[in-house]
Amino acid sequence: MLLAIDIGNTNITLGLYQGEQLGPRWRISTDTQRMPDEYGITLVNLLAFSGYKPTQVDAVVLASVVPPLTATLVQAVQDYLGQKPLVVDSSLQTGVRVRYDDPSQVGADRIVDAAAVHKLYGGPACVVDFGTATTFDAITAEGDYLGGAIAPGIGIASEALFQRAAKLPKVELKRPPTAIGRNTVHSMQSGLLFGYVGLVEGMVARFRAELGPQMKVIGTGGLAELIAQETPVIEIIAPWLTLDGLRIIWELNR
C-alpha cells in the first residue's frame, strides 16, 4: 500500500492508497518541535487505529512546504515504516510543465495539485486551495502550470483581526445569519466568509479572462466546502486533491 504525506504549514495530511483507491486519511497538526520518534509513533498508531500494520505500507510519497520538517518525517518513515519516501521536488516527473519564471520557487503542494487536476479533470483549470494561504493556480489544457496568485488564508485573516484589534474577539468560521452583521461576531463572520467569497469570485473571473471560458474551477483544502456553499464558481470540490496528486506523481516515478 502507498502512504501519501502532505506536510503543510498548519496540518499534515496523510492518506493510504490501495492502487488508485484512497482508504483511511488523517490530519494531524504541523509541529516543527516534534522529534522523528514522535512522528514515527504517530504514524504507527494511525495505521493501527485503522487496522493496518506498518509492514503493509510498501511505498511512501511525501511533499512538504515546511523544510525543517521534511527531514524529520523522512527519518520517521524510514525508522518506523522501513521505507525510503519519494520526496517531491523539481527533479521528478509530474506530468505538468512548470512555466514559472523560477520553477524552484513553486511550492511542492501547488505542483502536486496541478498534477492531480491535469490527470483527473484536464485543463484549462483553476485550482483554489484553502489552506494557511489561499492559493489560485492556473493549468492549461496542454498541462502547463502557468503560475497563480497567493492571498492570506481565512484563518490568518481571522487571527490578525483578533491580535491587532483590541476589541475584536476570536470567532468561529461559519455563515452568519445575514451579510449585514447586527453584532460584532456576526460582522466579523460576514467579513471573513463573504469577503473571501468575493475574493474567490473576483480572482476566478480574472483567471477565466486569461485562460478562456472553458476553464474549470476546482476547490480543495479544509474550507473549500464552506466557501463553495456560498458561490457557484467552484464547480468541483476535491478535498483530497493533494493526496491524489502525490499518488499520481509516485506512479510516474516508481
Tab-separated table of C-alpha atoms in Angstrom:
chain	number	residue	atom	x	y	z
A	1	MET	CA	0.000	0.000	0.000
A	2	LEU	CA	1.089	3.571	-0.682
A	3	LEU	CA	1.166	6.156	2.091
A	4	ALA	CA	0.912	9.747	0.829
A	5	ILE	CA	2.014	12.553	3.159
A	6	ASP	CA	1.377	16.255	2.560
A	7	ILE	CA	3.244	18.483	5.036
A	8	GLY	CA	1.533	21.868	5.176
A	9	ASN	CA	2.151	24.898	7.348
A	10	THR	CA	-0.830	24.174	9.608
A	11	ASN	CA	-1.661	20.487	9.089
A	12	ILE	CA	-0.039	17.301	7.898
A	13	THR	CA	-2.474	15.306	5.766
A	14	LEU	CA	-1.951	11.591	5.227
A	15	GLY	CA	-3.760	9.019	3.111
A	16	LEU	CA	-3.369	5.304	2.464
A	17	TYR	CA	-3.884	4.029	-1.086
A	18	GLN	CA	-4.648	0.549	-2.350
A	19	GLY	CA	-3.999	1.052	-6.037
A	20	GLU	CA	-5.970	4.155	-7.049
A	21	GLN	CA	-8.420	3.769	-4.165
A	22	LEU	CA	-7.953	6.163	-1.261
A	23	GLY	CA	-8.658	4.470	2.052
A	24	PRO	CA	-8.076	5.891	5.534
A	25	ARG	CA	-6.917	9.506	5.701
A	26	TRP	CA	-5.862	11.602	8.628
A	27	ARG	CA	-4.946	15.176	9.554
A	28	ILE	CA	-2.502	15.997	12.343
A	29	SER	CA	-1.062	19.330	13.476
A	30	THR	CA	2.179	20.574	11.987
A	31	ASP	CA	4.734	20.952	14.783
A	32	THR	CA	8.357	21.640	13.932
A	33	GLN	CA	9.372	20.918	17.536
A	34	ARG	CA	8.364	17.257	17.410
A	35	MET	CA	11.093	14.664	17.031
A	36	PRO	CA	11.225	11.877	14.411
A	37	ASP	CA	10.329	9.302	17.056
A	38	GLU	CA	7.189	11.250	17.985
A	39	TYR	CA	6.032	11.378	14.374
A	40	GLY	CA	7.019	7.754	13.863
A	41	ILE	CA	4.912	6.592	16.790
A	42	THR	CA	2.032	8.722	15.497
A	43	LEU	CA	2.271	7.047	12.073
A	44	VAL	CA	2.220	3.573	13.619
A	45	ASN	CA	-0.720	4.457	15.862
A	46	LEU	CA	-2.744	5.958	12.988
A	47	LEU	CA	-2.212	2.816	10.941
A	48	ALA	CA	-3.097	0.576	13.881
A	49	PHE	CA	-6.265	2.555	14.620
A	50	SER	CA	-7.436	1.840	11.070
A	51	GLY	CA	-6.476	-1.832	11.251
A	52	TYR	CA	-3.164	-1.799	9.381
A	53	LYS	CA	0.374	-2.831	10.236
A	54	PRO	CA	3.493	-0.834	9.273
A	55	THR	CA	4.671	-3.783	7.175
A	56	GLN	CA	1.632	-3.359	4.915
A	57	VAL	CA	2.996	0.003	3.729
A	58	ASP	CA	5.363	-0.762	0.857
A	59	ALA	CA	5.852	2.768	-0.519
A	60	VAL	CA	5.690	6.352	0.753
A	61	VAL	CA	5.492	9.627	-1.177
A	62	LEU	CA	5.891	12.979	0.544
A	63	ALA	CA	5.500	16.667	-0.325
A	64	SER	CA	6.450	19.437	2.054
A	65	VAL	CA	6.288	23.214	2.254
A	66	VAL	CA	7.910	23.149	5.710
A	67	PRO	CA	11.626	22.482	5.104
A	68	PRO	CA	12.526	21.923	8.793
A	69	LEU	CA	10.013	19.047	8.938
A	70	THR	CA	10.952	17.309	5.698
A	71	ALA	CA	13.995	15.515	7.120
A	72	THR	CA	12.090	14.769	10.344
A	73	LEU	CA	9.290	12.944	8.503
A	74	VAL	CA	11.741	11.194	6.178
A	75	GLN	CA	13.573	9.789	9.194
A	76	ALA	CA	10.316	8.841	10.926
A	77	VAL	CA	9.159	6.933	7.827
A	78	GLN	CA	12.499	5.158	7.472
A	79	ASP	CA	12.741	4.199	11.150
A	80	TYR	CA	9.134	3.169	11.770
A	81	LEU	CA	7.816	2.030	8.389
A	82	GLY	CA	11.063	0.762	6.885
A	83	GLN	CA	10.570	2.742	3.673
A	84	LYS	CA	12.570	5.459	1.918
A	85	PRO	CA	9.986	8.047	0.898
A	86	LEU	CA	9.871	9.650	-2.531
A	87	VAL	CA	10.137	13.386	-1.783
A	88	VAL	CA	8.551	15.633	-4.393
A	89	ASP	CA	10.937	18.181	-5.902
A	90	SER	CA	11.641	19.782	-9.264
A	91	SER	CA	13.671	16.792	-10.476
A	92	LEU	CA	10.689	14.411	-10.571
A	93	GLN	CA	8.298	13.681	-13.402
A	94	THR	CA	4.989	15.319	-12.542
A	95	GLY	CA	3.037	15.210	-15.786
A	96	VAL	CA	2.917	19.020	-15.914
A	97	ARG	CA	5.352	21.576	-17.303
A	98	VAL	CA	6.158	24.388	-14.894
A	99	ARG	CA	6.213	27.748	-16.675
A	100	TYR	CA	7.044	29.805	-13.584
A	101	ASP	CA	9.925	32.257	-14.004
A	102	ASP	CA	11.870	30.203	-11.443
A	103	PRO	CA	10.340	26.711	-11.112
A	104	SER	CA	12.239	26.077	-7.871
A	105	GLN	CA	10.146	28.767	-6.168
A	106	VAL	CA	6.859	26.927	-6.685
A	107	GLY	CA	5.608	25.172	-3.558
A	108	ALA	CA	5.521	21.394	-3.839
A	109	ASP	CA	1.846	21.338	-2.880
A	110	ARG	CA	0.909	23.607	-5.793
A	111	ILE	CA	2.722	21.377	-8.287
A	112	VAL	CA	1.117	18.285	-6.790
A	113	ASP	CA	-2.344	19.865	-7.055
A	114	ALA	CA	-1.641	20.798	-10.689
A	115	ALA	CA	-0.568	17.227	-11.464
A	116	ALA	CA	-3.800	15.892	-9.973
A	117	VAL	CA	-6.024	18.338	-11.839
A	118	HIS	CA	-4.309	17.736	-15.174
A	119	LYS	CA	-4.672	13.958	-14.813
A	120	LEU	CA	-8.142	13.775	-13.236
A	121	TYR	CA	-10.028	16.755	-14.685
A	122	GLY	CA	-7.992	18.234	-17.520
A	123	GLY	CA	-7.461	21.882	-18.310
A	124	PRO	CA	-7.767	24.716	-18.618
A	125	ALA	CA	-8.381	24.844	-14.905
A	126	CYS	CA	-8.004	26.993	-11.827
A	127	VAL	CA	-7.284	25.300	-8.508
A	128	VAL	CA	-8.352	27.216	-5.409
A	129	ASP	CA	-6.651	25.777	-2.325
A	130	PHE	CA	-7.963	26.998	1.029
A	131	GLY	CA	-5.036	26.342	3.339
A	132	THR	CA	-2.854	28.513	5.545
A	133	ALA	CA	-2.726	30.678	2.433
A	134	THR	CA	-5.491	30.812	-0.154
A	135	THR	CA	-3.827	29.996	-3.456
A	136	PHE	CA	-5.058	30.128	-7.032
A	137	ASP	CA	-3.204	28.053	-9.636
A	138	ALA	CA	-3.610	28.056	-13.413
A	139	ILE	CA	-3.218	24.923	-15.552
A	140	THR	CA	-3.621	24.971	-19.334
A	141	ALA	CA	-5.293	22.319	-21.470
A	142	GLU	CA	-1.812	21.160	-22.514
A	143	GLY	CA	-0.745	20.560	-18.914
A	144	ASP	CA	1.328	23.698	-18.393
A	145	TYR	CA	1.412	25.112	-14.881
A	146	LEU	CA	1.471	28.857	-15.559
A	147	GLY	CA	1.549	30.216	-12.012
A	148	GLY	CA	-1.161	31.817	-9.967
A	149	ALA	CA	-1.914	34.031	-7.009
A	150	ILE	CA	-1.367	33.812	-3.253
A	151	ALA	CA	-3.548	35.536	-0.649
A	152	PRO	CA	-3.667	35.249	3.159
A	153	GLY	CA	-5.816	32.351	4.301
A	154	ILE	CA	-9.078	32.890	6.149
A	155	GLY	CA	-7.516	31.602	9.362
A	156	ILE	CA	-4.640	34.070	9.092
A	157	ALA	CA	-7.050	36.946	8.467
A	158	SER	CA	-9.216	35.969	11.440
A	159	GLU	CA	-6.219	35.648	13.732
A	160	ALA	CA	-4.834	39.004	12.566
A	161	LEU	CA	-8.112	40.745	13.440
A	162	PHE	CA	-8.054	39.225	16.922
A	163	GLN	CA	-4.405	40.080	17.555
A	164	ARG	CA	-4.336	43.579	16.073
A	165	ALA	CA	-7.760	44.940	17.091
A	166	ALA	CA	-8.150	45.061	20.873
A	167	LYS	CA	-11.949	44.792	20.973
A	168	LEU	CA	-12.427	42.102	18.352
A	169	PRO	CA	-12.807	38.520	19.631
A	170	LYS	CA	-11.879	35.210	18.114
A	171	VAL	CA	-14.821	33.902	16.107
A	172	GLU	CA	-15.910	30.597	14.654
A	173	LEU	CA	-15.623	30.482	10.874
A	174	LYS	CA	-19.229	29.867	9.897
A	175	ARG	CA	-22.048	31.512	7.958
A	176	PRO	CA	-23.685	34.441	9.776
A	177	PRO	CA	-27.487	34.883	9.564
A	178	THR	CA	-27.143	37.848	7.199
A	179	ALA	CA	-24.443	39.708	5.311
A	180	ILE	CA	-25.202	42.804	7.383
A	181	GLY	CA	-23.980	41.786	10.819
A	182	ARG	CA	-26.021	43.053	13.778
A	183	ASN	CA	-23.305	42.320	16.323
A	184	THR	CA	-19.512	42.096	16.362
A	185	VAL	CA	-19.301	38.324	15.953
A	186	HIS	CA	-21.708	38.243	13.009
A	187	SER	CA	-19.999	41.260	11.434
A	188	MET	CA	-16.627	39.506	11.596
A	189	GLN	CA	-18.079	36.265	10.262
A	190	SER	CA	-19.669	38.169	7.383
A	191	GLY	CA	-16.445	39.933	6.511
A	192	LEU	CA	-14.412	36.750	6.675
A	193	LEU	CA	-16.778	34.387	4.866
A	194	PHE	CA	-18.461	36.661	2.331
A	195	GLY	CA	-15.294	38.696	1.923
A	196	TYR	CA	-13.401	35.577	0.871
A	197	VAL	CA	-16.272	34.513	-1.369
A	198	GLY	CA	-15.860	37.873	-3.116
A	199	LEU	CA	-12.104	37.288	-3.346
A	200	VAL	CA	-12.651	33.876	-4.942
A	201	GLU	CA	-15.258	35.128	-7.401
A	202	GLY	CA	-13.106	38.078	-8.421
A	203	MET	CA	-9.927	36.045	-8.895
A	204	VAL	CA	-11.748	33.286	-10.776
A	205	ALA	CA	-13.192	35.878	-13.159
A	206	ARG	CA	-9.719	37.282	-13.820
A	207	PHE	CA	-8.227	33.824	-14.371
A	208	ARG	CA	-11.076	32.896	-16.733
A	209	ALA	CA	-10.422	36.059	-18.744
A	210	GLU	CA	-6.848	34.820	-19.292
A	211	LEU	CA	-7.404	31.059	-19.578
A	212	GLY	CA	-10.665	31.127	-21.512
A	213	PRO	CA	-14.367	30.491	-20.871
A	214	GLN	CA	-13.947	26.692	-20.672
A	215	MET	CA	-11.830	26.955	-17.520
A	216	LYS	CA	-12.837	24.532	-14.758
A	217	VAL	CA	-12.638	25.600	-11.107
A	218	ILE	CA	-11.606	23.035	-8.515
A	219	GLY	CA	-11.707	23.814	-4.802
A	220	THR	CA	-9.631	21.948	-2.236
A	221	GLY	CA	-8.443	22.403	1.327
A	222	GLY	CA	-10.222	22.396	4.650
A	223	LEU	CA	-12.583	25.307	3.957
A	224	ALA	CA	-13.442	24.521	0.335
A	225	GLU	CA	-16.898	23.171	1.134
A	226	LEU	CA	-17.779	26.161	3.331
A	227	ILE	CA	-16.864	28.636	0.578
A	228	ALA	CA	-18.418	26.543	-2.199
A	229	GLN	CA	-21.790	26.664	-0.447
A	230	GLU	CA	-21.829	30.436	-0.984
A	231	THR	CA	-20.801	30.688	-4.637
A	232	PRO	CA	-21.460	28.817	-7.878
A	233	VAL	CA	-17.985	29.486	-9.289
A	234	ILE	CA	-16.421	26.468	-7.550
A	235	GLU	CA	-17.560	23.633	-9.800
A	236	ILE	CA	-15.698	20.695	-8.271
A	237	ILE	CA	-14.815	20.091	-4.630
A	238	ALA	CA	-11.833	17.766	-4.230
A	239	PRO	CA	-10.909	17.673	-0.530
A	240	TRP	CA	-8.110	15.127	-1.028
A	241	LEU	CA	-6.708	16.578	-4.258
A	242	THR	CA	-3.138	16.856	-2.972
A	243	LEU	CA	-3.103	13.224	-1.831
A	244	ASP	CA	-4.350	12.159	-5.268
A	245	GLY	CA	-1.607	14.245	-6.858
A	246	LEU	CA	1.011	12.573	-4.699
A	247	ARG	CA	-0.234	9.156	-5.802
A	248	ILE	CA	-0.094	10.226	-9.454
A	249	ILE	CA	3.465	11.562	-9.117
A	250	TRP	CA	4.564	8.386	-7.343
A	251	GLU	CA	3.147	6.286	-10.182
A	252	LEU	CA	5.067	8.392	-12.720
A	253	ASN	CA	8.366	7.949	-10.867
A	254	ARG	CA	8.276	4.464	-9.329
